[in-house]
Tab-separated table of C-alpha atoms in Angstrom:
chain	number	residue	atom	x	y	z
A	257	MET	CA	-191.087	-203.823	-12.436
A	258	PHE	CA	-192.542	-206.478	-15.478
A	259	ASP	CA	-194.562	-204.742	-17.966
A	260	PRO	CA	-197.708	-205.995	-19.013
A	261	LYS	CA	-197.451	-205.034	-22.435
A	262	SER	CA	-194.246	-205.723	-23.910
A	263	ASP	CA	-193.303	-207.565	-25.883
A	264	TYR	CA	-192.385	-210.460	-24.069
A	265	ALA	CA	-195.204	-210.436	-22.664
A	266	LEU	CA	-197.294	-209.975	-25.627
A	267	ASN	CA	-195.581	-213.116	-27.033
A	268	LYS	CA	-194.598	-215.713	-24.079
A	269	LYS	CA	-199.178	-214.825	-23.576
A	270	ASP	CA	-200.048	-216.275	-27.159
A	271	PRO	CA	-198.848	-219.989	-27.102
A	272	GLU	CA	-200.039	-220.075	-30.763
A	273	ALA	CA	-197.408	-217.219	-32.281
A	274	ILE	CA	-194.957	-215.646	-31.901
A	275	VAL	CA	-195.937	-212.048	-31.313
A	276	TYR	CA	-194.216	-209.219	-31.950
A	277	ILE	CA	-194.583	-205.604	-32.105
A	278	ASP	CA	-192.868	-204.208	-35.261
A	279	ALA	CA	-190.772	-200.369	-36.136
A	280	ALA	CA	-193.483	-198.371	-36.716
A	281	GLY	CA	-195.740	-199.940	-33.672
A	282	THR	CA	-197.497	-202.022	-35.824
A	283	LEU	CA	-198.867	-206.138	-33.318
A	284	THR	CA	-197.855	-208.646	-35.774
A	285	ARG	CA	-198.854	-212.512	-35.023
A	286	LEU	CA	-197.139	-215.149	-37.178
A	287	THR	CA	-198.654	-218.833	-36.514
A	288	LEU	CA	-198.056	-221.982	-36.995
A	289	ALA	CA	-199.860	-221.442	-41.249
A	290	ASP	CA	-196.879	-218.509	-41.722
A	291	PHE	CA	-194.249	-221.579	-41.328
A	292	SER	CA	-193.184	-224.770	-43.030
A	293	SER	CA	-193.369	-227.577	-40.262
A	294	PRO	CA	-194.641	-227.468	-37.172
A	295	GLU	CA	-191.305	-228.622	-36.450
A	296	GLU	CA	-189.616	-224.940	-37.125
A	297	PHE	CA	-192.305	-222.982	-35.551
A	298	GLN	CA	-191.300	-224.884	-32.173
A	299	ARG	CA	-188.612	-223.853	-33.196
A	300	TRP	CA	-188.617	-220.207	-33.928
A	301	LYS	CA	-191.244	-220.150	-30.808
A	302	ALA	CA	-188.819	-221.030	-29.281
A	303	TRP	CA	-186.835	-218.954	-29.786
A	304	SER	CA	-188.236	-215.566	-29.515
A	305	ASP	CA	-189.311	-216.199	-26.027
A	306	GLU	CA	-185.871	-217.378	-24.983
A	307	SER	CA	-185.227	-213.457	-26.920
A	308	TYR	CA	-187.072	-211.307	-25.764
A	309	HIS	CA	-186.681	-212.755	-21.212
A	310	GLN	CA	-182.795	-211.588	-21.747
A	311	ILE	CA	-184.011	-208.431	-22.957
A	312	GLU	CA	-186.318	-208.434	-20.655
A	313	ASN	CA	-184.083	-209.693	-17.917
A	314	ALA	CA	-181.945	-207.277	-19.299
A	315	GLU	CA	-183.821	-203.906	-18.813
A	316	ILE	CA	-184.944	-204.921	-15.576
A	317	THR	CA	-181.219	-204.941	-14.642
A	318	PHE	CA	-180.295	-201.530	-15.742
A	319	SER	CA	-183.508	-200.153	-14.424
A	320	LYS	CA	-182.528	-201.395	-10.748
A	321	ARG	CA	-178.750	-200.083	-11.252
A	322	THR	CA	-179.430	-196.761	-12.273
A	323	LEU	CA	-180.813	-194.232	-11.041
A	324	SER	CA	-183.381	-191.326	-12.766
A	325	LEU	CA	-182.794	-188.524	-12.756
A	326	HIS	CA	-186.956	-187.656	-12.855
A	327	GLY	CA	-188.233	-186.287	-10.383
A	328	LEU	CA	-186.054	-185.392	-8.387
A	329	SER	CA	-186.005	-181.094	-7.627
A	330	GLU	CA	-183.423	-179.337	-9.781
A	331	LYS	CA	-181.858	-178.429	-6.205
A	332	ALA	CA	-181.090	-181.694	-6.132
A	333	THR	CA	-179.235	-182.744	-9.343
A	334	ALA	CA	-177.770	-179.428	-10.362
A	335	VAL	CA	-173.942	-178.502	-9.315
A	336	GLN	CA	-172.096	-175.717	-8.095
A	337	SER	CA	-169.919	-174.573	-9.704
A	338	PRO	CA	-166.463	-174.341	-9.029
A	339	GLU	CA	-166.730	-170.037	-8.511
A	340	ASP	CA	-169.731	-170.739	-5.883
A	341	THR	CA	-168.311	-173.067	-3.886
A	342	LEU	CA	-165.475	-170.161	-4.337
A	343	MET	CA	-167.899	-167.740	-3.178
A	344	GLU	CA	-169.966	-168.688	-0.508
A	345	ALA	CA	-166.193	-170.673	1.307
A	346	LEU	CA	-165.068	-166.596	1.334
A	347	GLU	CA	-168.102	-165.659	2.555
A	348	GLN	CA	-168.702	-167.890	5.168
A	349	ARG	CA	-164.912	-167.286	6.754
A	350	GLU	CA	-166.432	-163.443	6.577
A	351	ARG	CA	-168.848	-163.935	8.231
A	352	GLU	CA	-166.906	-165.685	10.954
A	353	GLU	CA	-164.728	-163.521	11.269
A	354	MET	CA	-167.828	-160.799	12.106
A	355	ARG	CA	-168.849	-162.614	14.113
A	356	ARG	CA	-165.727	-163.067	16.477
A	357	LEU	CA	-165.187	-159.636	15.709
A	358	LEU	CA	-168.741	-159.181	17.093
A	359	MET	CA	-167.697	-161.198	20.287
A	360	GLU	CA	-164.736	-159.466	21.057
A	361	GLY	CA	-166.642	-155.996	20.766
A	362	LEU	CA	-170.094	-157.649	23.751
A	363	ASP	CA	-166.877	-158.743	26.035
A	364	ASN	CA	-164.687	-155.967	25.763
A	365	CYS	CA	-168.025	-153.412	26.375
A	366	LEU	CA	-170.528	-155.755	28.812
A	367	THR	CA	-169.170	-156.338	32.728
A	368	ARG	CA	-168.897	-160.624	33.000
A	369	PRO	CA	-172.550	-160.035	35.320
A	370	GLN	CA	-174.230	-158.653	32.431
A	371	ARG	CA	-173.180	-161.419	29.556
A	372	ARG	CA	-174.171	-163.974	32.016
A	373	ARG	CA	-177.404	-162.560	32.382
A	374	LEU	CA	-177.652	-161.376	29.038
A	375	TRP	CA	-177.056	-165.118	27.956
A	376	LEU	CA	-179.150	-167.076	30.406
A	377	TYR	CA	-182.156	-163.922	29.172
A	378	CYS	CA	-181.739	-164.178	24.968
A	379	VAL	CA	-180.432	-167.610	24.873
A	380	ASP	CA	-180.835	-170.018	27.659
A	381	ARG	CA	-184.462	-167.924	27.730
A	382	LEU	CA	-184.750	-167.597	32.045
A	383	THR	CA	-187.251	-165.622	32.803
A	384	VAL	CA	-186.005	-162.756	34.102
A	385	ARG	CA	-188.067	-163.937	37.946
A	386	GLN	CA	-185.405	-168.004	36.879
A	387	ILE	CA	-182.408	-165.488	36.708
A	388	ALA	CA	-182.612	-163.996	39.729
A	389	GLU	CA	-183.847	-166.639	41.623
A	390	ALA	CA	-180.492	-168.993	40.578
A	391	GLU	CA	-178.117	-165.629	40.847
A	392	ASN	CA	-179.730	-165.669	45.025
A	393	VAL	CA	-180.551	-161.893	43.959
A	394	LYS	CA	-183.648	-159.780	43.911
A	395	HIS	CA	-185.347	-159.594	40.610
A	396	GLN	CA	-184.562	-156.165	40.430
A	397	SER	CA	-180.937	-156.245	39.882
A	398	VAL	CA	-181.400	-158.241	37.249
A	399	VAL	CA	-183.632	-155.937	35.174
A	400	GLU	CA	-181.039	-152.869	35.144
A	401	TYR	CA	-178.107	-155.223	34.338
A	402	LEU	CA	-180.884	-156.304	31.609
A	403	ALA	CA	-181.186	-152.751	31.092
A	404	ALA	CA	-177.265	-151.771	31.399
A	405	ALA	CA	-176.964	-154.092	28.688
A	406	LYS	CA	-179.309	-153.119	26.386
A	407	LYS	CA	-177.793	-149.476	26.558
A	408	LYS	CA	-174.610	-150.645	26.707
A	409	LEU	CA	-175.151	-153.417	23.144
A	410	GLN	CA	-177.107	-150.865	21.649
A	411	ASN	CA	-174.587	-147.317	21.797
A	412	PHE	CA	-171.762	-150.302	20.777
A	413	LEU	CA	-174.074	-151.696	17.202
A	414	LYS	CA	-174.209	-147.234	16.667
A	415	SER	CA	-170.558	-146.284	17.487
A	416	GLY	CA	-169.705	-149.115	15.470
A	417	ASP	CA	-166.684	-150.043	18.033
């Protein structure tokens, strides 16, 4: 995650100057001519290199340990309100209760062979022929059971019982 235009990179690339960008965004170079002695320039150059290096390392460490929310979908960063969570739980319970009542009603209105064959046909996606072969009955018998089950289900759902 090294930034070649950072203060650290600009300062390190120029061994003959101390390079920095001021608050106004102006690039400034301090050279040997701006100091009273070569020793003073070297001392400040070493200090600026080390200081920029520490800042660069701190920024890299921070970015490695921080999760940026930029680029994540709004849904990924959204937090559901307690009210929405409660309403969702209540709706889920209501749907489960409705499923239970529906299954009880189906159990009450269909015979066992009708439920089994309807399940094989609708859920397991077996053909009428496959069901007939598996149960060792005639094809027409399965057709009749499925038609009767369909009619009973339609009546059950219409009546709402």
